[in-house]
């Protein structure tokens, strides 16, 4: 059954926060200040711009990955955000793909990490930690990759390039 937004369209209105059309926060956001309402909308608007600039697109659907949060056909997919309860200036972003076998989950999450942290002057956070929701069948290995990128970023102050996860890379 195809779910439609309030206007009868396939997408919720830009700038809206419709709780039933975004994923429930998963383990990575537990115990942290999950953004809702205007706080979610404001950071997501920044996300849209950064993803557009950096080309973080879901090729399956042919749109900026941030639009997934508005796609009523996939109400449990997209991003949720939380301010880290233990570290000032850190935002946690959890990506829930449309399916548990999403083959692009890794590249989309890494693209998001690079966009947020590579353009950090455009938002209020020193670091955006990114993880893939546990529902994805490869979430453990994907999240290990994201942790390695985060470690490199924190150590060097530079967003790791495309070869950062290949064997022998620093």
Tab-separated table of C-alpha atoms in Angstrom:
chain	number	residue	atom	x	y	z
A	1	UNK	CA	0.000	0.000	0.000
A	2	UNK	CA	1.410	3.365	-1.008
A	3	UNK	CA	1.385	5.937	1.798
A	4	UNK	CA	0.869	9.508	0.767
A	5	UNK	CA	1.642	12.733	2.586
A	6	UNK	CA	-1.085	15.023	3.865
A	7	UNK	CA	-1.238	16.813	0.507
A	8	UNK	CA	-1.754	13.499	-1.320
A	9	UNK	CA	1.743	13.630	-2.735
A	10	UNK	CA	4.597	11.163	-2.463
A	11	UNK	CA	6.582	13.603	-0.305
A	12	UNK	CA	5.919	15.477	2.896
A	13	UNK	CA	6.178	19.235	2.588
A	14	UNK	CA	9.726	20.604	2.696
A	15	UNK	CA	10.457	22.059	6.103
A	16	UNK	CA	8.073	19.723	7.903
A	17	UNK	CA	8.731	17.174	10.628
A	18	UNK	CA	6.266	14.288	10.380
A	19	UNK	CA	7.219	11.796	13.133
A	20	UNK	CA	5.390	8.892	11.514
A	21	UNK	CA	7.360	9.402	8.287
A	22	UNK	CA	10.874	9.335	9.750
A	23	UNK	CA	12.672	6.380	11.316
A	24	UNK	CA	12.492	5.744	15.034
A	25	UNK	CA	15.812	6.543	16.706
A	26	UNK	CA	17.912	3.374	17.031
A	27	UNK	CA	20.628	2.316	19.499
A	28	UNK	CA	23.222	4.868	18.323
A	29	UNK	CA	20.967	7.704	19.486
A	30	UNK	CA	19.868	6.123	22.798
A	31	UNK	CA	20.560	8.394	25.754
A	32	UNK	CA	21.219	11.446	23.596
A	33	UNK	CA	19.100	14.529	22.839
A	34	UNK	CA	17.198	13.481	19.715
A	35	UNK	CA	16.273	16.422	17.515
A	36	UNK	CA	12.567	16.813	16.783
A	37	UNK	CA	10.331	19.507	15.367
A	38	UNK	CA	12.077	22.711	14.300
A	39	UNK	CA	15.462	21.533	15.590
A	40	UNK	CA	15.300	18.504	13.269
A	41	UNK	CA	13.974	20.605	10.387
A	42	UNK	CA	16.708	23.238	10.776
A	43	UNK	CA	19.578	20.749	10.763
A	44	UNK	CA	17.963	18.769	7.964
A	45	UNK	CA	17.719	21.913	5.811
A	46	UNK	CA	21.468	22.354	6.268
A	47	UNK	CA	21.922	18.676	5.448
A	48	UNK	CA	19.974	19.152	2.203
A	49	UNK	CA	22.279	21.984	1.132
A	50	UNK	CA	25.467	20.109	2.055
A	51	UNK	CA	24.329	16.934	0.300
A	52	UNK	CA	23.435	18.951	-2.773
A	53	UNK	CA	26.845	20.609	-2.819
A	54	UNK	CA	28.722	17.343	-2.252
A	55	UNK	CA	26.530	15.185	-4.503
A	56	UNK	CA	25.192	12.829	-1.838
A	57	UNK	CA	22.465	11.334	-4.005
A	58	UNK	CA	20.489	8.131	-3.741
A	59	UNK	CA	20.849	6.817	-7.274
A	60	UNK	CA	18.025	4.302	-6.794
A	61	UNK	CA	15.541	7.150	-6.399
A	62	UNK	CA	17.475	9.822	-8.277
A	63	UNK	CA	17.373	12.460	-5.577
A	64	UNK	CA	19.391	14.195	-2.872
A	65	UNK	CA	19.613	11.690	-0.006
A	66	UNK	CA	18.100	14.239	2.391
A	67	UNK	CA	14.826	13.946	0.456
A	68	UNK	CA	14.447	10.384	1.764
A	69	UNK	CA	13.201	11.868	5.049
A	70	UNK	CA	10.259	13.357	3.131
A	71	UNK	CA	9.466	10.312	0.979
A	72	UNK	CA	6.208	8.876	2.317
A	73	UNK	CA	6.806	5.607	0.453
A	74	UNK	CA	9.659	4.898	2.892
A	75	UNK	CA	8.441	6.188	6.280
A	76	UNK	CA	10.999	4.261	8.307
A	77	UNK	CA	14.019	5.354	6.239
A	78	UNK	CA	16.216	8.424	6.365
A	79	UNK	CA	18.190	10.281	9.008
A	80	UNK	CA	17.601	10.992	12.665
A	81	UNK	CA	19.872	13.284	14.639
A	82	UNK	CA	20.806	13.708	18.289
A	83	UNK	CA	23.125	16.032	20.140
A	84	UNK	CA	25.676	13.944	22.006
A	85	UNK	CA	24.912	13.929	25.742
A	86	UNK	CA	28.581	13.441	26.656
A	87	UNK	CA	30.446	15.666	24.191
A	88	UNK	CA	29.658	19.297	23.461
A	89	UNK	CA	29.770	20.187	19.779
A	90	UNK	CA	29.073	16.621	18.612
A	91	UNK	CA	26.017	15.559	16.663
A	92	UNK	CA	25.089	11.945	16.082
A	93	UNK	CA	23.394	11.066	12.784
A	94	UNK	CA	21.832	7.678	12.242
A	95	UNK	CA	21.018	6.558	8.714
A	96	UNK	CA	18.251	4.019	8.216
A	97	UNK	CA	18.260	2.706	4.638
A	98	UNK	CA	15.070	1.652	2.866
A	99	UNK	CA	15.883	-2.063	3.100
A	100	UNK	CA	18.015	-4.268	5.315
A	101	UNK	CA	20.060	-5.268	2.255
A	102	UNK	CA	20.570	-1.771	0.800
A	103	UNK	CA	23.692	-2.183	-1.361
A	104	UNK	CA	24.398	1.568	-1.282
A	105	UNK	CA	24.202	1.876	2.514
A	106	UNK	CA	27.962	2.164	2.917
A	107	UNK	CA	28.567	4.737	0.195
A	108	UNK	CA	25.578	6.823	1.292
A	109	UNK	CA	26.632	6.864	4.961
A	110	UNK	CA	30.259	7.655	4.068
A	111	UNK	CA	29.105	10.382	1.679
A	112	UNK	CA	27.013	11.892	4.469
A	113	UNK	CA	29.974	11.742	6.881
A	114	UNK	CA	32.219	13.497	4.363
A	115	UNK	CA	29.641	16.164	3.545
A	116	UNK	CA	28.861	17.075	7.164
A	117	UNK	CA	32.450	17.000	8.390
A	118	UNK	CA	34.018	18.430	5.245
A	119	UNK	CA	31.758	21.470	5.406
A	120	UNK	CA	31.600	21.795	9.199
A	121	UNK	CA	31.813	25.584	9.011
A	122	UNK	CA	28.246	25.466	7.670
A	123	UNK	CA	26.688	24.041	10.852
A	124	UNK	CA	27.092	24.333	14.619
A	125	UNK	CA	28.952	21.065	15.269
A	126	UNK	CA	32.652	20.255	15.455
A	127	UNK	CA	31.977	16.621	14.561
A	128	UNK	CA	29.072	14.689	13.104
A	129	UNK	CA	29.316	11.010	14.008
A	130	UNK	CA	27.479	8.826	11.486
A	131	UNK	CA	26.222	5.275	11.883
A	132	UNK	CA	23.942	2.962	9.940
A	133	UNK	CA	20.897	1.638	11.821
A	134	UNK	CA	21.141	-1.890	13.176
A	135	UNK	CA	18.377	-3.104	10.843
A	136	UNK	CA	20.881	-3.197	7.967
A	137	UNK	CA	22.370	-6.680	7.532
A	138	UNK	CA	25.908	-5.277	7.359
A	139	UNK	CA	25.523	-2.522	9.952
A	140	UNK	CA	28.342	-3.836	12.132
A	141	UNK	CA	30.989	-3.724	9.388
A	142	UNK	CA	29.597	-0.476	7.937
A	143	UNK	CA	29.748	1.145	11.355
A	144	UNK	CA	33.297	-0.122	11.871
A	145	UNK	CA	34.238	1.672	8.629
A	146	UNK	CA	32.512	4.849	9.786
A	147	UNK	CA	34.303	4.640	13.145
A	148	UNK	CA	37.664	4.338	11.355
A	149	UNK	CA	36.892	7.407	9.233
A	150	UNK	CA	35.866	9.307	12.348
A	151	UNK	CA	39.092	8.302	14.137
A	152	UNK	CA	41.184	9.513	11.184
A	153	UNK	CA	39.227	12.776	11.072
A	154	UNK	CA	39.677	13.397	14.798
A	155	UNK	CA	43.390	12.541	14.607
A	156	UNK	CA	44.223	14.617	11.531
A	157	UNK	CA	41.515	17.267	11.350
A	158	UNK	CA	41.029	16.285	7.701
A	159	UNK	CA	38.122	14.387	6.188
A	160	UNK	CA	39.542	11.067	4.957
A	161	UNK	CA	39.617	10.580	1.197
A	162	UNK	CA	38.218	7.703	-0.843
A	163	UNK	CA	41.210	5.443	-0.197
A	164	UNK	CA	41.126	5.813	3.603
A	165	UNK	CA	39.560	2.411	4.159
A	166	UNK	CA	41.809	0.435	1.846
A	167	UNK	CA	44.378	-1.835	3.408
A	168	UNK	CA	47.579	-0.051	4.332
A	169	UNK	CA	46.002	3.419	4.459
A	170	UNK	CA	46.671	5.543	7.540
